[in-house]
Coordinates of C-alpha atoms in Angstrom, one line a residue:
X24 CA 62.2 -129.1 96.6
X25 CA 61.0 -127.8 92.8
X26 CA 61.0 -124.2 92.6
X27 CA 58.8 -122.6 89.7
X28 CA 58.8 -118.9 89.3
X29 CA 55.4 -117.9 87.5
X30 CA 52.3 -119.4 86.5
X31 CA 52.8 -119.2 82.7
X32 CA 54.4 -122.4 82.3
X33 CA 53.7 -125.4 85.2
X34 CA 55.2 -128.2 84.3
X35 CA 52.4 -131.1 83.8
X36 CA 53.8 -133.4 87.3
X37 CA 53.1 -129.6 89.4
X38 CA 49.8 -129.7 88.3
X39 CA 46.9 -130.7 90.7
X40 CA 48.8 -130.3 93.8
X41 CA 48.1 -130.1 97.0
X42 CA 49.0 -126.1 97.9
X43 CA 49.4 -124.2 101.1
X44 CA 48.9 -120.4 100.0
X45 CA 50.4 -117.4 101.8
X46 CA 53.5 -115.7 102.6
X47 CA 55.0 -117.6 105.4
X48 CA 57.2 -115.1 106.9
X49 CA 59.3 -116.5 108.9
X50 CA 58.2 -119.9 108.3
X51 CA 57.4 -120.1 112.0
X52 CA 55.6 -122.9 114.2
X53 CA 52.2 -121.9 112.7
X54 CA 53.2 -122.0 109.6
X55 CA 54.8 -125.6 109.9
X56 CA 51.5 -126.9 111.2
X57 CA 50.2 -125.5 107.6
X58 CA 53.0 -127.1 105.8
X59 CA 52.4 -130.1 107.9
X60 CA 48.8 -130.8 107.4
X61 CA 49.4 -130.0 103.4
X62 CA 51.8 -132.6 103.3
X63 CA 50.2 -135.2 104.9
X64 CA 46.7 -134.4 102.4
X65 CA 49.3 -134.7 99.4
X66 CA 50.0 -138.2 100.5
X67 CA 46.8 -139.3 101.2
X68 CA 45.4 -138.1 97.4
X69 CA 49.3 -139.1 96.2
X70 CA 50.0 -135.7 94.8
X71 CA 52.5 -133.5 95.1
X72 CA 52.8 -131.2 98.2
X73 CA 53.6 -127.5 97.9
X74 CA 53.3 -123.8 98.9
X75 CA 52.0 -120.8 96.7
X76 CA 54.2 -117.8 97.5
X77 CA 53.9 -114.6 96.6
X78 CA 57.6 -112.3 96.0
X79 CA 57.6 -109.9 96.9
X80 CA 55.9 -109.1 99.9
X81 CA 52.6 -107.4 99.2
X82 CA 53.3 -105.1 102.0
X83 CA 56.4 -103.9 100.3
X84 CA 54.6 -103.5 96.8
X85 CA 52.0 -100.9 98.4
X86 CA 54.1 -99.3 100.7
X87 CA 57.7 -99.4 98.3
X88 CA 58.8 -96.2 100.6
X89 CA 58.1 -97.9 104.0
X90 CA 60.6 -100.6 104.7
X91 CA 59.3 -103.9 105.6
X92 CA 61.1 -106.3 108.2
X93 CA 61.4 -109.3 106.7
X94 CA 62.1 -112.8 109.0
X95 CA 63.0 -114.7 106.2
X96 CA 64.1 -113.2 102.7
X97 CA 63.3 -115.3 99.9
X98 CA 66.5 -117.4 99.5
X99 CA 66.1 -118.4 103.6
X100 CA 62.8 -119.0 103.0
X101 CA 63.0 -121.6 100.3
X102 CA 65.3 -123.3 102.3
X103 CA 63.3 -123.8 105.4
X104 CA 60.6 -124.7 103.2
X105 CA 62.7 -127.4 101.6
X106 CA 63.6 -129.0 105.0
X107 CA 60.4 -129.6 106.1
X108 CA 59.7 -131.8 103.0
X109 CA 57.6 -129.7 100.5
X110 CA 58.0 -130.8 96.7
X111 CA 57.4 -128.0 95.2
X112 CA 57.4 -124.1 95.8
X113 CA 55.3 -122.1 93.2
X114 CA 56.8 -118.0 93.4
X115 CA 54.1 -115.7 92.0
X116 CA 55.5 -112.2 91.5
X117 CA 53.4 -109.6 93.0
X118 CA 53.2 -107.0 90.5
X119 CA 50.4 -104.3 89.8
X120 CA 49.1 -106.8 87.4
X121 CA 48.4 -109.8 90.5
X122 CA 47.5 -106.9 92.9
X123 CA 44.5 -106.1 90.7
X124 CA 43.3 -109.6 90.2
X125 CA 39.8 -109.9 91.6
X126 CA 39.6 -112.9 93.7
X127 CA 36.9 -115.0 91.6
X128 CA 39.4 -114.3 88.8
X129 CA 42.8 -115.2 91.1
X130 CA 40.9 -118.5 91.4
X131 CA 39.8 -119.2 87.8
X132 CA 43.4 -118.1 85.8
X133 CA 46.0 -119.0 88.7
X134 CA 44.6 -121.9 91.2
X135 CA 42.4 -123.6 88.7
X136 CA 43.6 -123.0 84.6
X137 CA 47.1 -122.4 85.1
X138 CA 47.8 -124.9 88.7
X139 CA 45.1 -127.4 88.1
X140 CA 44.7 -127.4 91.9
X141 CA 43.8 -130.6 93.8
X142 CA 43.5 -129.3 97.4
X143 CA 44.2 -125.8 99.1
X144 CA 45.5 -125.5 102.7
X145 CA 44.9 -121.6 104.4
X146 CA 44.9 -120.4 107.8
X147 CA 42.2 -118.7 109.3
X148 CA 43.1 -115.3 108.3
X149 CA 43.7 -115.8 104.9
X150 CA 42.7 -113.4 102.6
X151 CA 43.7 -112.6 98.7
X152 CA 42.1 -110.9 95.3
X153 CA 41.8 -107.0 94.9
X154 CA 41.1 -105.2 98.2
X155 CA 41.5 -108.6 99.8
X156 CA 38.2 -109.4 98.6
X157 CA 38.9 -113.3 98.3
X158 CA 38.6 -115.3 102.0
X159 CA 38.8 -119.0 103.2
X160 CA 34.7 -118.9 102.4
X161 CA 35.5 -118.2 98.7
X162 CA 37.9 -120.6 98.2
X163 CA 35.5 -123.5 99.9
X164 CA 32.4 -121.7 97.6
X165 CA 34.7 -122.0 94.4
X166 CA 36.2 -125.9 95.4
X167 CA 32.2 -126.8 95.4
X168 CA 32.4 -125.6 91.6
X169 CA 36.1 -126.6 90.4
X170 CA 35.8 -130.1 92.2
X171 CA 38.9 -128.9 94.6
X172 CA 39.0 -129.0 98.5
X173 CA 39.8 -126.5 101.2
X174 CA 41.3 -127.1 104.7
X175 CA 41.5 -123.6 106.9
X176 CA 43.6 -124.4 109.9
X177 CA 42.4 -122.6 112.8
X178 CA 44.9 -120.5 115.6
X179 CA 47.5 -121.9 117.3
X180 CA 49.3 -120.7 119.9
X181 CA 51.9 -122.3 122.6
X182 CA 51.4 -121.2 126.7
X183 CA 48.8 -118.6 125.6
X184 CA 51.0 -116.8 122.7
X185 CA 49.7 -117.6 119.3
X186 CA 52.4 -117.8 116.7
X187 CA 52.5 -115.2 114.2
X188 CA 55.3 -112.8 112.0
X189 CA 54.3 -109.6 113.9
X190 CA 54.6 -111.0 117.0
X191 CA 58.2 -112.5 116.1
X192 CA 59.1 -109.1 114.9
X193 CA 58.0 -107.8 118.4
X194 CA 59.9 -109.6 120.4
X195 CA 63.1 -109.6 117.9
X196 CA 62.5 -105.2 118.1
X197 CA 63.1 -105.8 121.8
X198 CA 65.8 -108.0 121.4
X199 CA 64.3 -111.0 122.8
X200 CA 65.6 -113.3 120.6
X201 CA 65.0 -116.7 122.3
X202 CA 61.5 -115.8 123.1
X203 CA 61.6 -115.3 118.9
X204 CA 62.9 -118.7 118.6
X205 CA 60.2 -120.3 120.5
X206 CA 57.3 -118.8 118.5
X207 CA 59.7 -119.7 115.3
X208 CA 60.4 -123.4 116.4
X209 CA 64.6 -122.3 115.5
X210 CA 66.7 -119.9 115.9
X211 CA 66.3 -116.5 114.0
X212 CA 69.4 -115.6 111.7
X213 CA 70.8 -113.5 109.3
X214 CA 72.5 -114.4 106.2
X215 CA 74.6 -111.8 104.2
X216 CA 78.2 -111.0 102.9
X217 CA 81.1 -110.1 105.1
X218 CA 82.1 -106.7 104.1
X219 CA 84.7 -104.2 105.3
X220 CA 84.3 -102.1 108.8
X221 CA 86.1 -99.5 110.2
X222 CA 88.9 -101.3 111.4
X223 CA 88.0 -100.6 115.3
X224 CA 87.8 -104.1 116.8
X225 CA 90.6 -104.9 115.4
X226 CA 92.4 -102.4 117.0
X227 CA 90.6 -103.6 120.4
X228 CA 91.6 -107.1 120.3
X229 CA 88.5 -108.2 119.2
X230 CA 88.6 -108.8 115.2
X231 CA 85.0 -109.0 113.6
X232 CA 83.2 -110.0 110.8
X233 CA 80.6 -107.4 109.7
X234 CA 77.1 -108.3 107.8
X235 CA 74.7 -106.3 105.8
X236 CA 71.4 -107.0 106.9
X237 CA 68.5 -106.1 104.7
X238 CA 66.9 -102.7 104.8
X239 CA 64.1 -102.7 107.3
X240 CA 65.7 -105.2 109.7
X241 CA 65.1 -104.2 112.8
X242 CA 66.6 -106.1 116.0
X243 CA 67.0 -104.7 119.3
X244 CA 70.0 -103.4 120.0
X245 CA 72.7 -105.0 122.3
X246 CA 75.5 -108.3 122.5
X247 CA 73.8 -111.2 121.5
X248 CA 75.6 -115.0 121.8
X249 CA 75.4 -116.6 118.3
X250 CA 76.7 -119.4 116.2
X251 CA 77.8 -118.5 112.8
X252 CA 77.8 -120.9 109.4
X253 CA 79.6 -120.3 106.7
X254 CA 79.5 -121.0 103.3
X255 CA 82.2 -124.2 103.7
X256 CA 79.7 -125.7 105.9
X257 CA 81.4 -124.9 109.3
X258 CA 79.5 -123.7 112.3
X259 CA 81.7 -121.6 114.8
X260 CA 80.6 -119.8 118.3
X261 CA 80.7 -116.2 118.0
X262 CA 79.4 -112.9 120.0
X263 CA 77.6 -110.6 118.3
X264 CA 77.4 -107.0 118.3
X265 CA 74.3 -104.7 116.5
X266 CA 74.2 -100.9 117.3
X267 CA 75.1 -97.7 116.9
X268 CA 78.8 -97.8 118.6
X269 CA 78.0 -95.0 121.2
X270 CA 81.1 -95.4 122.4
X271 CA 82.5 -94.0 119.5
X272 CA 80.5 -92.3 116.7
X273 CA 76.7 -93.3 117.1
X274 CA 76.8 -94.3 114.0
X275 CA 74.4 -95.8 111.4
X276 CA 73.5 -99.4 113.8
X277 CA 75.9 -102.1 112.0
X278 CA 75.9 -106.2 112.8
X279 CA 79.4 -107.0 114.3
X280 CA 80.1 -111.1 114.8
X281 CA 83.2 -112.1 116.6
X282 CA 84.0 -115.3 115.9
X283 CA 85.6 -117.2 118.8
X284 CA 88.7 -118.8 118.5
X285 CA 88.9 -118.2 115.4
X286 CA 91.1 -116.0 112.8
X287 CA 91.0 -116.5 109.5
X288 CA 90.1 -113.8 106.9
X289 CA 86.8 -114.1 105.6
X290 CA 86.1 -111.2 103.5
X291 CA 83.4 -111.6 100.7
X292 CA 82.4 -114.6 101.8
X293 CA 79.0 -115.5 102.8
X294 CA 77.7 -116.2 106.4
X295 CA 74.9 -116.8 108.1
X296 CA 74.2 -115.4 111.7
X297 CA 72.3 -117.4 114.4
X298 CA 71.2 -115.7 117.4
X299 CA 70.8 -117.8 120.1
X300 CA 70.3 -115.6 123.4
X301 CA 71.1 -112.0 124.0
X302 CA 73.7 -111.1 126.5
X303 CA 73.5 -107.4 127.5
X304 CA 72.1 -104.6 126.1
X305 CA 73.8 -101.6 124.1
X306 CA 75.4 -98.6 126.5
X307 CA 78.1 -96.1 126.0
X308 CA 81.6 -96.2 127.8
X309 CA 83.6 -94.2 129.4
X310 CA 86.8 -95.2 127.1
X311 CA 87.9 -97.9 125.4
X312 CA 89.7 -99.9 128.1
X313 CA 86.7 -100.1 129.5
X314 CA 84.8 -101.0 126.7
X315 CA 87.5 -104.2 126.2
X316 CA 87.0 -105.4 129.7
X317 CA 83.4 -105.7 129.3
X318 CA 83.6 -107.3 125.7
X319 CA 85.7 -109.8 127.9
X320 CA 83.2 -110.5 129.9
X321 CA 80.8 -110.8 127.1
X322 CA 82.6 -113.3 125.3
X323 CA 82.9 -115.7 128.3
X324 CA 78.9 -115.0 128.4
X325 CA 78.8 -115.8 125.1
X326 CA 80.7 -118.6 125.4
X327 CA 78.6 -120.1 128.6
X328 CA 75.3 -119.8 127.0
X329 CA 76.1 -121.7 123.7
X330 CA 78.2 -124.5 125.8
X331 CA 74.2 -124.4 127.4
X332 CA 72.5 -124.4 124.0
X333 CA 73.8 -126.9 122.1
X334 CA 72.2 -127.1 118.1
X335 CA 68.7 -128.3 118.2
X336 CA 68.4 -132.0 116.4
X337 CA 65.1 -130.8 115.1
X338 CA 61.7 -128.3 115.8
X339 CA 59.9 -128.7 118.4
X340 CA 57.1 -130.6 119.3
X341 CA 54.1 -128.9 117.7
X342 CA 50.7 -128.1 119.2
X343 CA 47.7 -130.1 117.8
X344 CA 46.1 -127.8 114.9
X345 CA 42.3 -127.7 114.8
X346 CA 40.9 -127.7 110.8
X347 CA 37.9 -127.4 109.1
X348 CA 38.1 -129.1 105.6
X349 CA 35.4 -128.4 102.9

């Protein structure tokens, strides 16, 4: 997949694409019926299929001080985007500048002189231009005048639960991190450096491999069973720990992964988490012996529900989106 940053300078074969718009946080089952039903429009008219994206995160441009949980991060973002088979991924950065754009205007300068758009694909919620001003209807007014379509893909939802970011975030803030995977269609993961700790597992018998995770992350706390990639391409079994370490300092909360069966220094490189199921949640012990005999019985947890969960050859089957094309 192409990725262009900016609108100033499209290359002549990303013009007149076929574009899904939006932020596709998480890139999660809802979103993949978006990306879905672009693609298969791009084929039909033999363009190319992408996404419009928008970096960073409006809600982190007006609200800079109020830190914004992110599913997917750019960089994990473009990736998931890639596998499901876009061509292209335009990155518009979302500066004071864009914020002020009224829609009519977003339309003219960005879909239409500078993208040459052949087809947009929106969900029903969809809204853009100053104060959110733009909507699905002005799109489908403006494609009567610039010769461009619109499909607006209506909810979806699997057993009754639609698919959306804040619900993911919901049920990731609780810790419920296979429920998360469901609405996501994978896993949820973190990717980040492995940095230095404080030495304490170690000292426990149980060596770890701590990750950063971006500010506003927020993960319910507790010992979750997770596979781990790193950057050589191998995919290990691990437990996971993210709290505060009552047990200890009740600290600042800090993601721990122990990596089963495994011991090889791994300092500065870079891994990616993948939670699969959570095992218990966070509590306080008496000492440490104690704390070692349950992290025993944590690991062979850990180790029963990945033998159980075995990697996923692919998403799962999707629900049958309803459209309305213009």
């Amino acid at each position: 997949m192409r990725v262009i940053e900016g609108s100033d300078a499209i290359p002549p074969e990303a013009r007149g694409a076929v574009l899904a718009i939006g932020n596709f946080d998480g890139v999660h089952r809802g979103h993949q019926i978006l990306i879905q039903r672009t693609i298969e429009e791009a084929r039909r008219l033999g363009r190319p299929a992408g996404v419009l994206l928008f970096e960073p995160h409006p809600r982190e441009f007006f609200r800079p001080d109020t830190p914004h949980f992110r599913l997917t991060p750019l960089p994990e973002k473009l990736d998931v985007l890639g596998d499901l088979g876009l061509d292209l991924a335009i990155v518009l950065p979302f500066d004071a500048k864009l914020a002020a754009l009224e829609a009519n205007r977003f339309i003219d300068e960005i879909l239409v002189g500078a993208l040459g758009i052949a087809h947009v694909v929106v969900g029903y919620h969809f809204f853009f231009g100053h104060n959110r001003s733009g909507s699905a209807e002005t799109l489908r007014a403006a494609g009567k005048t610039h010769g461009f379509d619109v499909t607006v893909i209506e909810p979806v939802a699997a057993g009754g639960e639609p698919f959306s970011s804040t619900g993911i975030r919901l049920k990731l803030a609780e810790g419920d991190v296979k429920s998360a995977a469901e609405l996501l269609g994978r896993p949820w993961s973190v990717r980040g450096s492995v940095i230095g700790g404080a030495q304490r597992g170690t000292g426990l018998g149980f060596p770890t491999a701590n990750v950063a995770m971006a500010k506003g992350t927020a993960l319910g706390h507790g010992i979750f069973a997770v596979r781990a990639t790193l950057d050589d391409g191998r995919v290990l079994d691990g437990a996971a720990y993210l709290g505060t370490r009552p047990t200890f300092d009740d600290g600042m909360p800090v993601l721990e992964v122990f990596l089963l069966d495994f011991a090889e220094r791994i300092y500065g490189r870079t891994i990616e988490v993948i939670f699969i199921d959570k095992v218990r949640n966070d509590r306080k012990f008496a000492n440490a012996d104690e704390l070692v005999r349950q992290m025993e019985e944590d690991c062979a947890k850990a180790r029963a529900i990945l033998a159980a969960s075995p990697p996923a050859a692919g998403p799962p089957a999707q629900p049958k989106p309803e459209a309305k094309q213009t």
